[in-house]
Coordinates of C-alpha atoms in Angstrom, one line a residue:
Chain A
X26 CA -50.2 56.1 -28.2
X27 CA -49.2 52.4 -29.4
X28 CA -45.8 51.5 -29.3
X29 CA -45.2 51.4 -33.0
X30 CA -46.7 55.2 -33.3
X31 CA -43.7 56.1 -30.7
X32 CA -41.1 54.6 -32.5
X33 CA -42.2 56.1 -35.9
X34 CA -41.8 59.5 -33.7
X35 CA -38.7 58.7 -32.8
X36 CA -37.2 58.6 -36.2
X37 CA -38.9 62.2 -37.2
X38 CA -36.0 64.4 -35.6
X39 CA -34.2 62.6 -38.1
X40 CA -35.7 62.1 -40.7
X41 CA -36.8 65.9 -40.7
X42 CA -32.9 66.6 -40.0
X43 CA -31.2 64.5 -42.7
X44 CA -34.0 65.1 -45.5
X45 CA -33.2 69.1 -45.0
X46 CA -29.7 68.9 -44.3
X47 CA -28.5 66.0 -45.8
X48 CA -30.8 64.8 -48.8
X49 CA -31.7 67.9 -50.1
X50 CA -28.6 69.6 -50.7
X51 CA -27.0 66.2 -52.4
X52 CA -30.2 66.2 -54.6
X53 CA -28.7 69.9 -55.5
X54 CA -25.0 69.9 -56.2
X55 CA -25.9 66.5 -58.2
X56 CA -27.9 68.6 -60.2
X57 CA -26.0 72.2 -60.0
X58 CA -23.2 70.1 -61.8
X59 CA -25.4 70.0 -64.6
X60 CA -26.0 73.0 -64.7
X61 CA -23.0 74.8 -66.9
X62 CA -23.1 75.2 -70.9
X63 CA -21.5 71.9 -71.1
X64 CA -24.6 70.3 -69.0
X65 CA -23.8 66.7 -68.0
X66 CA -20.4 66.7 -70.3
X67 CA -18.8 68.4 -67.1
X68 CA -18.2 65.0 -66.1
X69 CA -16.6 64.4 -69.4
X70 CA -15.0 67.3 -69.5
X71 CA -13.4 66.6 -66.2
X72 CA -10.9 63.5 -67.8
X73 CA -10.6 65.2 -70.9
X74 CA -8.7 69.0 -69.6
X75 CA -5.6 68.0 -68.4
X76 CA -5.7 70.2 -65.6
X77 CA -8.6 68.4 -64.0
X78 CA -7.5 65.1 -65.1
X79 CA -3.8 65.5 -63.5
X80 CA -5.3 66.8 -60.5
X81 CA -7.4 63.5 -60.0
X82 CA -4.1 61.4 -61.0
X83 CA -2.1 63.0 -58.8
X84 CA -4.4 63.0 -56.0
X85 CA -4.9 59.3 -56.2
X86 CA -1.5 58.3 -56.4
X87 CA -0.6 60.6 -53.5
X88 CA -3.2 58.6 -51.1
X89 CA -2.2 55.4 -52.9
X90 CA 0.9 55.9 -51.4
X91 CA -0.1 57.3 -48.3
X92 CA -2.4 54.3 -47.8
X93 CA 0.4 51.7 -48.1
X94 CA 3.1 53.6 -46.1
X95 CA 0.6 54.0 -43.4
X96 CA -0.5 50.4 -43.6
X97 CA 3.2 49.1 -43.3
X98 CA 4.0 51.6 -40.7
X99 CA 0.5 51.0 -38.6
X100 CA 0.6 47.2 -38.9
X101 CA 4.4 46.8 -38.1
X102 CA 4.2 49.3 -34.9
X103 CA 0.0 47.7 -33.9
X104 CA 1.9 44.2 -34.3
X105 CA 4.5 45.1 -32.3
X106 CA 2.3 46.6 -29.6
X107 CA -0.3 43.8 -29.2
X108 CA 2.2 41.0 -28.6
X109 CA 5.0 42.7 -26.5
X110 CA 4.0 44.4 -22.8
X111 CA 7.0 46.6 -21.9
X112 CA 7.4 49.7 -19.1
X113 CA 6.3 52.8 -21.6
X114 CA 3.7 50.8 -24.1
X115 CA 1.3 52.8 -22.7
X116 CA 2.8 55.9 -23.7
X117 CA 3.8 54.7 -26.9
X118 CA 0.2 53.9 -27.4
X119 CA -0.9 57.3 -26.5
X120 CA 1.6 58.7 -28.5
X121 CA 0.6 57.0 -31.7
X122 CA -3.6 57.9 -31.4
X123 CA -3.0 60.9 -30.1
X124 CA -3.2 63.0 -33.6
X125 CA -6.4 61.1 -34.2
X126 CA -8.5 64.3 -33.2
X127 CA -6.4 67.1 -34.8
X128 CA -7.7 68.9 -37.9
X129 CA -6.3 69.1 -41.1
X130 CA -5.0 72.5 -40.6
X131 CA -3.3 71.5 -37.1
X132 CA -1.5 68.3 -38.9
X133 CA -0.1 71.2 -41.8
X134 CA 1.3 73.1 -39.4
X135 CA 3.0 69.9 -37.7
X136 CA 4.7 69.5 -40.8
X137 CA 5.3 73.1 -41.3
X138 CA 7.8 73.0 -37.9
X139 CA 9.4 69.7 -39.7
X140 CA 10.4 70.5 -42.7
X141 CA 9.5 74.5 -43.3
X142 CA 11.5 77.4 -43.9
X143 CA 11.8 77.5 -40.0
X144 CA 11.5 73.9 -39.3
X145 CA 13.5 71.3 -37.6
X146 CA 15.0 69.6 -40.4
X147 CA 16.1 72.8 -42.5
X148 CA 17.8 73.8 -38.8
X149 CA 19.5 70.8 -38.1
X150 CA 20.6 70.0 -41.6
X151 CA 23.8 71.4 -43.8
X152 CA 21.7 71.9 -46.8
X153 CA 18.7 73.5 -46.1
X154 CA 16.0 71.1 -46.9
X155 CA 12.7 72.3 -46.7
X156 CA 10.1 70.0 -47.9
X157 CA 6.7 71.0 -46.4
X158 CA 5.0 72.7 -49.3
X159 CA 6.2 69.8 -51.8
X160 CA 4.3 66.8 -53.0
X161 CA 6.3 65.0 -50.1
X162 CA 5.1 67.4 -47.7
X163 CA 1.6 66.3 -48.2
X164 CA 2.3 63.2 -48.2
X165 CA 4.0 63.3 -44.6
X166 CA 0.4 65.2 -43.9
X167 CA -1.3 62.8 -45.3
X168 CA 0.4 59.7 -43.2
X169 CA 0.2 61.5 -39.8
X170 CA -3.1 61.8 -39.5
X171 CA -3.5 58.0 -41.5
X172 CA -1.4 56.2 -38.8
X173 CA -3.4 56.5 -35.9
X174 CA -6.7 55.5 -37.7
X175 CA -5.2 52.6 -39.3
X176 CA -3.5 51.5 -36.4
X177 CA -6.3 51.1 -34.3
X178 CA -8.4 49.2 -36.5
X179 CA -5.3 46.8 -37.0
X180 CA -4.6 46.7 -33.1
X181 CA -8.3 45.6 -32.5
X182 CA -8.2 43.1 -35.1
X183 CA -4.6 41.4 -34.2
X184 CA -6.0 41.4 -30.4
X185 CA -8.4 39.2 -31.5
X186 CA -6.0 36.3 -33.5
X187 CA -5.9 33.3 -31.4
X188 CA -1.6 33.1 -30.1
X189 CA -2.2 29.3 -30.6
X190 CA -1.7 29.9 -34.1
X191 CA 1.6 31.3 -33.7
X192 CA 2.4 28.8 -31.2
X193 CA 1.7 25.8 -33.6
X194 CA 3.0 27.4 -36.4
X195 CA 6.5 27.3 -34.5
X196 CA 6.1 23.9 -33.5
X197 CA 6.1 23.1 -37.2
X198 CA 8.7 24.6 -37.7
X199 CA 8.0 28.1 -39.2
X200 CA 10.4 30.9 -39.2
X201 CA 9.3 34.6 -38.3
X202 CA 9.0 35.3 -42.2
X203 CA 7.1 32.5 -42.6
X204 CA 4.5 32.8 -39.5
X205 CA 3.7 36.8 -40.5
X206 CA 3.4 35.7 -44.1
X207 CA 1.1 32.7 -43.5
X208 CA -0.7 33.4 -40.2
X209 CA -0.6 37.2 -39.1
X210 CA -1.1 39.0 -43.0
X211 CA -3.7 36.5 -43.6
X212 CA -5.9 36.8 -40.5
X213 CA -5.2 40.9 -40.5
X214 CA -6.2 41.2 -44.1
X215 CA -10.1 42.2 -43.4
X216 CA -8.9 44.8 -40.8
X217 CA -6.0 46.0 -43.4
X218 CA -8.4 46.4 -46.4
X219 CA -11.1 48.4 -44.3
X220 CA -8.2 50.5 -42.5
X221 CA -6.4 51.0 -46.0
X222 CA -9.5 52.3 -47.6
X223 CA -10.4 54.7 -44.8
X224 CA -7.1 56.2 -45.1
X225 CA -7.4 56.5 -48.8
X226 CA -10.7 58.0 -48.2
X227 CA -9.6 60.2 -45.5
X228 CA -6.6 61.3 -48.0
X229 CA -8.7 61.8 -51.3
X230 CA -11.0 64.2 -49.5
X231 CA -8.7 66.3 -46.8
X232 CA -8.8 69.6 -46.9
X233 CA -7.2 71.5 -44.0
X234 CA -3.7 70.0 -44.4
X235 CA -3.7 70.7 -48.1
X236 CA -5.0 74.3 -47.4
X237 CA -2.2 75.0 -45.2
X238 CA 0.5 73.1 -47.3
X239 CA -0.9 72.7 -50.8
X240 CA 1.5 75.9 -52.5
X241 CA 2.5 74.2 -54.9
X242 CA 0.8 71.1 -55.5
X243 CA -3.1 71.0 -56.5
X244 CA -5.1 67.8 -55.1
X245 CA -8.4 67.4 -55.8
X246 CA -9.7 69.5 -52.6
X247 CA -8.1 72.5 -53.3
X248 CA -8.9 72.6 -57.0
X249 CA -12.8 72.5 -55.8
X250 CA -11.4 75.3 -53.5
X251 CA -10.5 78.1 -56.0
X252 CA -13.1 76.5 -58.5
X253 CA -15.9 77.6 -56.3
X254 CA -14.4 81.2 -54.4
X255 CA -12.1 81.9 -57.1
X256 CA -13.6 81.3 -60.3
X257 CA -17.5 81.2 -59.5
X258 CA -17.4 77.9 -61.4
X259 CA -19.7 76.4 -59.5
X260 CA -20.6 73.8 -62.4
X261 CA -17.5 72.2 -61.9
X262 CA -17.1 72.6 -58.5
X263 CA -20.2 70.2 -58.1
X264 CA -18.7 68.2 -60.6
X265 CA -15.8 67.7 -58.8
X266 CA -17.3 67.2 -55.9
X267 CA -19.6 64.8 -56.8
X268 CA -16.2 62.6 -57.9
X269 CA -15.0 63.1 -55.3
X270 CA -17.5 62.0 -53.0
X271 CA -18.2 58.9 -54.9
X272 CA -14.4 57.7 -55.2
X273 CA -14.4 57.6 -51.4
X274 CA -17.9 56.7 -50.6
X275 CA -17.4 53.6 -52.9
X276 CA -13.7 52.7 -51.6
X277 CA -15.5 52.9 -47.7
X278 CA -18.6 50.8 -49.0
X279 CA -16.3 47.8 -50.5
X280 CA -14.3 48.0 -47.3
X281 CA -17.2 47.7 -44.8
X282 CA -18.1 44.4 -47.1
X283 CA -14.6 43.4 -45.8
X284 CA -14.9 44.6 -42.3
X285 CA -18.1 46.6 -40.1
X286 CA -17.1 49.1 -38.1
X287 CA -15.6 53.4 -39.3
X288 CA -12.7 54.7 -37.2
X289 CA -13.8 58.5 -37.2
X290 CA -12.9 60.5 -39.7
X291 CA -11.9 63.9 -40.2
X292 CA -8.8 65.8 -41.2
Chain B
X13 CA 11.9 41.1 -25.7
X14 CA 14.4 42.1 -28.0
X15 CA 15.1 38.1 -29.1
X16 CA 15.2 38.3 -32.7
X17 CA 16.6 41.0 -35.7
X18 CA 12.6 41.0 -36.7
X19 CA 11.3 42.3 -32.7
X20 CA 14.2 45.1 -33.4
X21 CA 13.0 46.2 -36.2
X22 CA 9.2 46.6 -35.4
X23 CA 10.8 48.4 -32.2
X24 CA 12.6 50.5 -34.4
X25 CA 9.5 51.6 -36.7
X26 CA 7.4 52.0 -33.7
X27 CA 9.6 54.3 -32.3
X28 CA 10.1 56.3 -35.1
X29 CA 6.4 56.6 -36.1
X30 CA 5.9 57.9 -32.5
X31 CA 9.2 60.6 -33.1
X32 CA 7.6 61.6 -36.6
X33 CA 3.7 62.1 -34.3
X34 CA 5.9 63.6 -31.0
X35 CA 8.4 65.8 -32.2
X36 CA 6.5 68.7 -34.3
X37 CA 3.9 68.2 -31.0
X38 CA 6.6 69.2 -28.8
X39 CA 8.0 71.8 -31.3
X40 CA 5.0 73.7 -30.9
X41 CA 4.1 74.0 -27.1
X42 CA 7.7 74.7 -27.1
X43 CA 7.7 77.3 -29.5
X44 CA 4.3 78.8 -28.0
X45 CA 5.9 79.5 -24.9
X46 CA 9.6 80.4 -26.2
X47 CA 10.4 84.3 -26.3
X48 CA 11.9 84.3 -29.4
X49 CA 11.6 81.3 -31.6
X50 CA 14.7 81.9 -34.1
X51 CA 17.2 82.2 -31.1
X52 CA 15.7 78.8 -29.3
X53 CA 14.8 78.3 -25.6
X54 CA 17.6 80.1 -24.6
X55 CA 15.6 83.5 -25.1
X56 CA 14.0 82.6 -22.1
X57 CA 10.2 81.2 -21.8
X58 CA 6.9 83.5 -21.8
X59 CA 3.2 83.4 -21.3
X60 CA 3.2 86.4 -24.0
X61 CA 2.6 84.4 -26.8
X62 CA -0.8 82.9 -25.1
X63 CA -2.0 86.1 -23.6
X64 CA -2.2 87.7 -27.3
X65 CA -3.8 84.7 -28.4
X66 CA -6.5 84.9 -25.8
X67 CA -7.2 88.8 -27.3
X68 CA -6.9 87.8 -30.7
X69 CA -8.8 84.8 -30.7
X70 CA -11.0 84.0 -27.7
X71 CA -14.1 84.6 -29.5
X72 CA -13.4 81.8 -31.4
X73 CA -12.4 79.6 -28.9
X74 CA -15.9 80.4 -27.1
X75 CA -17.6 80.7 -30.3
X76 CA -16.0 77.1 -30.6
X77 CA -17.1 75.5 -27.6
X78 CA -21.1 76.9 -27.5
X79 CA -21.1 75.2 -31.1
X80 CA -19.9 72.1 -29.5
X81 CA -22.3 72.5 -26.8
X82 CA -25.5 73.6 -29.1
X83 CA -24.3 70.2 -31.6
X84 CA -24.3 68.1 -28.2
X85 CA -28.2 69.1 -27.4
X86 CA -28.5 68.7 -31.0
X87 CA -27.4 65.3 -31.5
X88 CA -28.5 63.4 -28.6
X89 CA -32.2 65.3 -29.6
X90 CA -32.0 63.4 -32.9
X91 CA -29.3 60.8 -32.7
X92 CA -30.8 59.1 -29.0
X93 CA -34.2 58.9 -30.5
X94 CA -33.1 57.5 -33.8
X95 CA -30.7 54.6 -32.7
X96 CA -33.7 53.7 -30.4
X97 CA -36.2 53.3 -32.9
X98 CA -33.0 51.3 -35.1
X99 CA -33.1 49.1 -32.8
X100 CA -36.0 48.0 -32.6
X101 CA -36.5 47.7 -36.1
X102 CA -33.2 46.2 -37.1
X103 CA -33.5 44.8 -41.0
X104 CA -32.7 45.9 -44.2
X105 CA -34.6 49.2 -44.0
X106 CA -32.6 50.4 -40.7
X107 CA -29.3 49.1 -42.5
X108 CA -29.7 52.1 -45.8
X109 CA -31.4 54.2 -43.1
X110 CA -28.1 53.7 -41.2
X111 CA -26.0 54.0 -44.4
X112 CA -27.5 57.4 -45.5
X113 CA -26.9 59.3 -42.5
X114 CA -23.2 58.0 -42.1
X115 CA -23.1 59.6 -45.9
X116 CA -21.2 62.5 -44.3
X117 CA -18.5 60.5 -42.7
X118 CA -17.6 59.4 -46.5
X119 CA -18.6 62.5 -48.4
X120 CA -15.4 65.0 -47.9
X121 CA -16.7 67.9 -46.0
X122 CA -15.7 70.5 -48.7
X123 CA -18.0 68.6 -50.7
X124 CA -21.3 68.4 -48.2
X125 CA -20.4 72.5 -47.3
X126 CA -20.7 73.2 -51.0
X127 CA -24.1 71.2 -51.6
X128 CA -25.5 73.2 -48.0
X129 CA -24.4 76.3 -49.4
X130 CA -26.1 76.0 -52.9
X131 CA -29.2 75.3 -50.9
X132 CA -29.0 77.8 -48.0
X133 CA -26.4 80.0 -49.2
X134 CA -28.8 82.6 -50.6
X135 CA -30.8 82.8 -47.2
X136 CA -29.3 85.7 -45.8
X137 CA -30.6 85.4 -41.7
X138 CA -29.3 81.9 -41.4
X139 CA -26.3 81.7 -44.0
X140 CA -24.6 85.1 -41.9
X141 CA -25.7 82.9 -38.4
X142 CA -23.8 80.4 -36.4
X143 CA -26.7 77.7 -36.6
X144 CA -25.6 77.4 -40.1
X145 CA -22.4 76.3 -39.3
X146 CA -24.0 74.0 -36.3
X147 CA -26.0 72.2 -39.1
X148 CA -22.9 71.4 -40.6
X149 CA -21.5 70.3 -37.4
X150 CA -24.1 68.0 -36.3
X151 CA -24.5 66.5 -40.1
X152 CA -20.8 65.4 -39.5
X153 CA -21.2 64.5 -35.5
X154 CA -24.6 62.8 -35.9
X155 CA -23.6 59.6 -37.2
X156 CA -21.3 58.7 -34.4
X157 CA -23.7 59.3 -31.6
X158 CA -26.1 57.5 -33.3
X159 CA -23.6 54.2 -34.2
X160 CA -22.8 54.4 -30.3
X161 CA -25.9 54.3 -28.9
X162 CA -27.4 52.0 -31.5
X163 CA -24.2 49.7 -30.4
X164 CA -24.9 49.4 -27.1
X165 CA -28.8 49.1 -27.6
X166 CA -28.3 46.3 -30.1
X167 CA -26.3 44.6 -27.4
X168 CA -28.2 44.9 -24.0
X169 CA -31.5 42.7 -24.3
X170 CA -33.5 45.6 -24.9
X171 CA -36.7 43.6 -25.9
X172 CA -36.9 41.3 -22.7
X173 CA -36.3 44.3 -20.8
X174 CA -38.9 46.5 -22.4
X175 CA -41.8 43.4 -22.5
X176 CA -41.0 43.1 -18.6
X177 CA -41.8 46.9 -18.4
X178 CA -44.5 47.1 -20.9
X179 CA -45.7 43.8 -18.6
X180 CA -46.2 45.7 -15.4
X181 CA -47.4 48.8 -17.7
X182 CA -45.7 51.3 -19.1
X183 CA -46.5 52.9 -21.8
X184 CA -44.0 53.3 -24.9
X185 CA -42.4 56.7 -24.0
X186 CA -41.8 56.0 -20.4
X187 CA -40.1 52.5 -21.6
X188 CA -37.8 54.9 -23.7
X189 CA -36.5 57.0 -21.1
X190 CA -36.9 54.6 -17.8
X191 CA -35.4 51.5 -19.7
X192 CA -33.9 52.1 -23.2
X193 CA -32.2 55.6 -22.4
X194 CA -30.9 54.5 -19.1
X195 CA -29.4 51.0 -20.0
X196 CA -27.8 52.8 -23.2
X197 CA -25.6 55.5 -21.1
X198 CA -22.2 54.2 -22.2
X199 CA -22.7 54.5 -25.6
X200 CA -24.4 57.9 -24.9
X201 CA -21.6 58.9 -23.1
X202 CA -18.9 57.3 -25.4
X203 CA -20.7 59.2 -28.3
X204 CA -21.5 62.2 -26.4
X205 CA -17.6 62.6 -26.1
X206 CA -16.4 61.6 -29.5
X207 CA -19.7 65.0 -30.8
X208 CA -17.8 67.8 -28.7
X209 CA -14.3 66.3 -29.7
X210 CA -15.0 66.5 -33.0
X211 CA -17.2 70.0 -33.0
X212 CA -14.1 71.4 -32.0
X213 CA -11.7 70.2 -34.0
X214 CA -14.3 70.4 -37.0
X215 CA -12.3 72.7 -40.3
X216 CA -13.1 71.2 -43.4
X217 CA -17.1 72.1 -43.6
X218 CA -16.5 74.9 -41.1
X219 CA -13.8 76.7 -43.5
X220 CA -16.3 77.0 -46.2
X221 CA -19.2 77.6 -44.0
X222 CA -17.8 80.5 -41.4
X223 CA -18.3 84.5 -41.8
X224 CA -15.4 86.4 -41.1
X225 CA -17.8 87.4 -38.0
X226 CA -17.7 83.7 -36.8
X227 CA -14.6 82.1 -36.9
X228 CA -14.3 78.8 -35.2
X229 CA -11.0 78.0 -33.2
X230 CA -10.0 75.9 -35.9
X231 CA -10.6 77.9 -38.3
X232 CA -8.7 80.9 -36.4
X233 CA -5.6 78.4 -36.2
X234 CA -5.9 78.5 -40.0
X235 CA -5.9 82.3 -39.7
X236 CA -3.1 82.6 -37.4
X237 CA -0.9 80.1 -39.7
X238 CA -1.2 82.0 -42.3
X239 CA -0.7 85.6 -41.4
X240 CA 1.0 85.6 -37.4
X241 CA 3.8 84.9 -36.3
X242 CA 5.3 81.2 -35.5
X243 CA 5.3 82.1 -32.1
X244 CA 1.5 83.2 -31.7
X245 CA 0.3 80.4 -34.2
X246 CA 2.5 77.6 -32.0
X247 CA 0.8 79.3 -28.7
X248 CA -2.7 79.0 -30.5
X249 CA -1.9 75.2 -31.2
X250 CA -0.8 75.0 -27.9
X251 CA -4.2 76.5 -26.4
X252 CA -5.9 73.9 -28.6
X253 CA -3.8 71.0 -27.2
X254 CA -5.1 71.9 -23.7
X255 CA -8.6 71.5 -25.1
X256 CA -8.6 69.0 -27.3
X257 CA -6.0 66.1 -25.3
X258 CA -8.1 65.7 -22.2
X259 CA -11.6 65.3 -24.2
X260 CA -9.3 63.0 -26.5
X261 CA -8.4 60.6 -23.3
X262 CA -12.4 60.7 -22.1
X263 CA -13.4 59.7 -25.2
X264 CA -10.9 56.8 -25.5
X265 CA -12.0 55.9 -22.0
X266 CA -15.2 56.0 -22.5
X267 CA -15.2 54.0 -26.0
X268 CA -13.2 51.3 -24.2
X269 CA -15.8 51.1 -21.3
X270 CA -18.7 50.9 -23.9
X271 CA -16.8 48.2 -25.9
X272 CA -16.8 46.1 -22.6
X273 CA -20.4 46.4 -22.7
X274 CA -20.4 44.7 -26.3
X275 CA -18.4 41.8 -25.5

C-alpha cells in the first residue's frame, strides 16, 4: 500500500461519518424548509409575521447585550488577572472558567437559586424581587456561561502584549485612561472581536438555559422548540433553523478572519 | 497592588463576576445536602437528598457515562485518523475540510438534532436506540479531538520524522501508529478529555434526540428542575459537580501541557 493510498484511508472514517451524519441531514432541513404551502416564502414569511420577526429582534438584542456586558466584564477582570500575581489569583482563576463546562439547563437553574421564587435575592431582599424567568433572567444566563469563554480568549491574547509597551507609554507620559485606550484595547481587539462573536453565537443558539428559564420570554430556540413538538410545523422549524444557524455560523466565520482559534462551545 | 482608583476597580469587577459564578454554585451543593431548604442549614445536613437521586436517576448517570465512553472510541476512531491525514495534506482543501466538520460547533444543536431527526427520525431500531443520540454526541465532540490532534501534529516535525522512518523502512501504517500517533499524545490526551467532558454535559442535541427510555444526566437534571423538589434537583446538580469539576481541571491541565508543546 503507498503512502498516499493510507492517507486517503485515513480520511474515510470521516468522510463516511460527516457525509451521513453531518452533510446529509443539512442537505435535508435546507430543503424540508421548503417544503410547506408557502415553499421557499417561509423565509419571507419569517420577517413578515410579527411573531417570528419579534422573536428574532428580541433574540438578537438580548445576545447583543450579553456580548458587550460579557466583553467589559471578561476584559476588565482577564486584564486584571494577567498583570497582577496576588495569594488567591489562582482561585479566582478557577472560579471564573469553572462554568465553562455546565450545560444550559445547569446555568438556568444557577439563576433559578439567584433570583427565583426561592432564590437568594427574593430572600434577602424587602421586596420580593424575583427576576429569573424575565428577559433579565436570561440575560444573567446568558452572561454566566459568556464570561468564562470570553475571558479566556482575552487572557491568552493580553499574555501575549509585550509590557514594554506599557512601560514606554508611561515614560511618555500617558495616564491609565490613556494607556488602555491607546495600547491595551488596541492590541486586544482581534481577541475581543473573535471572543465577542462566540458569545453572541453561543447566545443566539442556547437552548438549555432558555428551556429552563424562557416562561415568559420566546428567543429564537424555543420558538423552533414548540414549532417542531408543539405544532408539527416542521416547515418552519427548518426555516428557523436554517436562520439560525447561518446568523451564527457567519458571525464565527468573520471572527476567525479576525482571530484562529474556537473556545468550546456549548450551553 | 492596589496603587491607583483604576487597579480597584478591576479588583472590584473581578470579584464580583466570581460572586455572581460562586454563589448560586455554592447555593446548590448547599441546598443538595440541607434537610429542609426553606428553613436554611439550621435543619441540619443530609445525604437523603443524594440517595433519592441515585434511585431516581442513576440510569442516567450511567447511561451518561457509557455514551461518553462509546463517543471516546468513536472519536479518536475517526478524529486520530483524520487530523493525521490533515496534516499531511495541509492547503486549501484540508482548510473547508476542516471548516465543514467544525460546522457543528457553530450550527446550534437544536438545529443539527432537528436536521438528524428528519433524516433518521422515521427509522424506528436506531431513532428508539442510544447510538442515535451517540451520533449526535460525537457530531458535536468530533471537531475538537480532531483540532487537538491536528495542533500538535502540525507542530512536531512530523515529515522529518516520518522520512527518517520511512528511510529505515516502514511502511505507511506502521509510521502512523509508531511515529505520528505516539508523538501526537498530548493533543490526544488534551482532546480525549475536552470529548467525555463535553458528552456529559451534552443537553441541547440530547434534549431533542433522547426517548423517555434514555435520559441522559443532563437531560434528567432538566427533569428534576422541572418537576422535584429544590432539594433533590440541587443534590442532582451536586452529583453532577462531582463528575464534571475533576474532568474540568484534567482537561485544563492537559490543554495547557499541549499548548507548551505548540510554543
Amino acid at each position: 500500500m503507498s503512502s498516499r493510498t493510507f492517507v486517503a484511508l485515513c480520511f474515510l472514517p470521516l468522510a463516511i461519518f460527516t457525509l451521513a451524519f453531518l452533510a446529509l441531514p443539512l442537505v435535508r432541513l435546507i430543503l424540508a424548509s421548503g417544503e410547506s404551502e408557502a415553499g421557499w416564502a417561509i423565509y419571507l414569511e419569517i420577517l413578515q409575521k410579527p411573531r417570528y420577526l419579534s422573536t428574532l429582534i428580541q433574540t438578537v438584542v438580548i445576545s447583543v447585550l450579553v456580548t458587550i456586558a460579557a466583553l467589559a466584564i471578561s476584559t476588565t477582570a482577564g486584564l486584571f488577572l494577567v498583570r497582577n500575581r496576588f495569594p488567591g489569583r489562582g482561585i479566582l482563576l478557577s472560579i471564573l472558567t469553572l462554568p465553562l463546562a455546565f450545560p444550559g439547563v445547569v446555568v438556568g437553574f444557577m439563576i433559578i437559586l439567584l433570583g427565583g421564587r426561592q432564590g437568594l435575592i427574593n430572600q434577602i431582599t424587602p421586596g420580593h424581587v424575583v427576576f429569573a424567568y424575565s428577559a433579565f433572567g436570561l440575560f444573567l444566563g446568558y452572561l454566566y456561561f459568556s464570561i468564562p469563554r470570553v475571558l479566556l480568549t482575552v487572557m491568552a491574547a493580553a499574555e501575549k502584549i509585550d509590557p514594554a509597551l506599557e512601560e514606554a507609554a508611561l515614560t511618555l507620559g500617558a495616564s491609565p485612561y490613556r494607556i488602555v485606550r491607546d495600547v491595551l484595547l488596541p492590541a486586544l481587539m482581534p481577541a475581543m472581536i473573535a471572543a465577542g462573536a462566540i458569545a453572541f453565537a453561543t447566545a443566539m443558539g442556547a437552548f438549555g438555559t432558555a428551556f429552563t428559564l424562557a416562561t415568559n420570554i420566546d428567543v429564537l430556540p424555543m420558538v423552533i422548540y414548540t414549532e417542531f413538538t408543539l405544532s408539527a410545523n416542521i416547515a418552519m422549524a427548518s426555516a428557523l433553523s436554517v436562520v439560525l444557524g447561518l446568523v451564527t455560523w457567519a458571525m464565527l466565520l468573520i471572527a476567525r478572519s479576525f482571530a484562529g482559534g474556537t473556545v468550546a462551545a456549548g450551553g | 497592588m492596589l496603587k491607583s482608583p483604576a487597579k480597584i476597580l478591576q479588583l472590584a469587577v473581578t470579584l464580583i463576576a466570581c460572586a455572581f459564578l460562586l454563589v448560586p454554585t455554592l447555593q446548590s451543593v448547599l441546598a443538595g445536602v440541607t434537610v429542609n431548604y426553606f428553613q436554611g442549614v439550621k435543619s441540619g445536613l443530609t445525604l437523603k437528598w443524594i440517595g433519592e437521586v441515585w434511585t431516581l436517576y442513576s440510569s442516567s448517570i450511567f447511561l451518561s457515562i457509557w455514551l461518553a465512553f462509546c463517543c471516546l472510541i468513536c472519536t479518536l476512531f475517526i478524529g486520530v485518523p483524520a487530523a493525521y491525514a490533515l496534516a499531511r495534506n495541509p492547503g486549501r482543501m484540508s482548510r473547508v475540510l476542516e471548516e465543514f466538520i467544525s460546522l457543528p460547533l457553530a450550527i446550534p444543536g437544536l438545529a443539527l438534532a432537528l436536521a438528524l431527526l428528519q433524516v433518521y427520525g422515521s427509522v424506528q431500531g436506531f431513532r428508539a436506540h442510544w447510538s442515535f443520540i451517540l451520533v449526535g454526541h460525537v457530531l458535536y465532540t468530533l471537531p475538537f479531538m480532531v483540532r487537538s490532534v491536528l495542533s500538535v501534529m502540525a507542530a512536531i516535525d512530523l515529515k522529518t520524522l516520518e522520512e527518517g522512518a520511512a528511510s529505515l523502512g516502514a511502511p505507511a501504517w506502521r509510521r502512523f501508529i509508531d511515529i505520528a500517533v505516539p508523538n501526537a499524545l498530548p493533543g490526544v490526551l488534551a482532546g480525549s478529555l475536552t470529548v467525555v467532558t463535553l458528552s456529559i454535559g451534552e443537553f441541547n442535541l440530547t434534549w431533542m434526540l433522547h426517548t423517555p427510555y434514555l435520559k441522559t444526566l443532563p437531560v434528567g437534571l432538566a427533569d428534576s428542575y422541572a418537576s422535584m423538589r429544590l432539594e433533590i434537583a440541587s443534590a442532582y446538580t451536586l452529583v453532577f459537580f462531582i463528575m464534571i469539576v475533576p474532568l474540568l481541571m484534567a482537561m485544563q491541565w492537559a490543554s495547557a501541557r499541549a499548548q507548551r508543546i505548540l510554543t
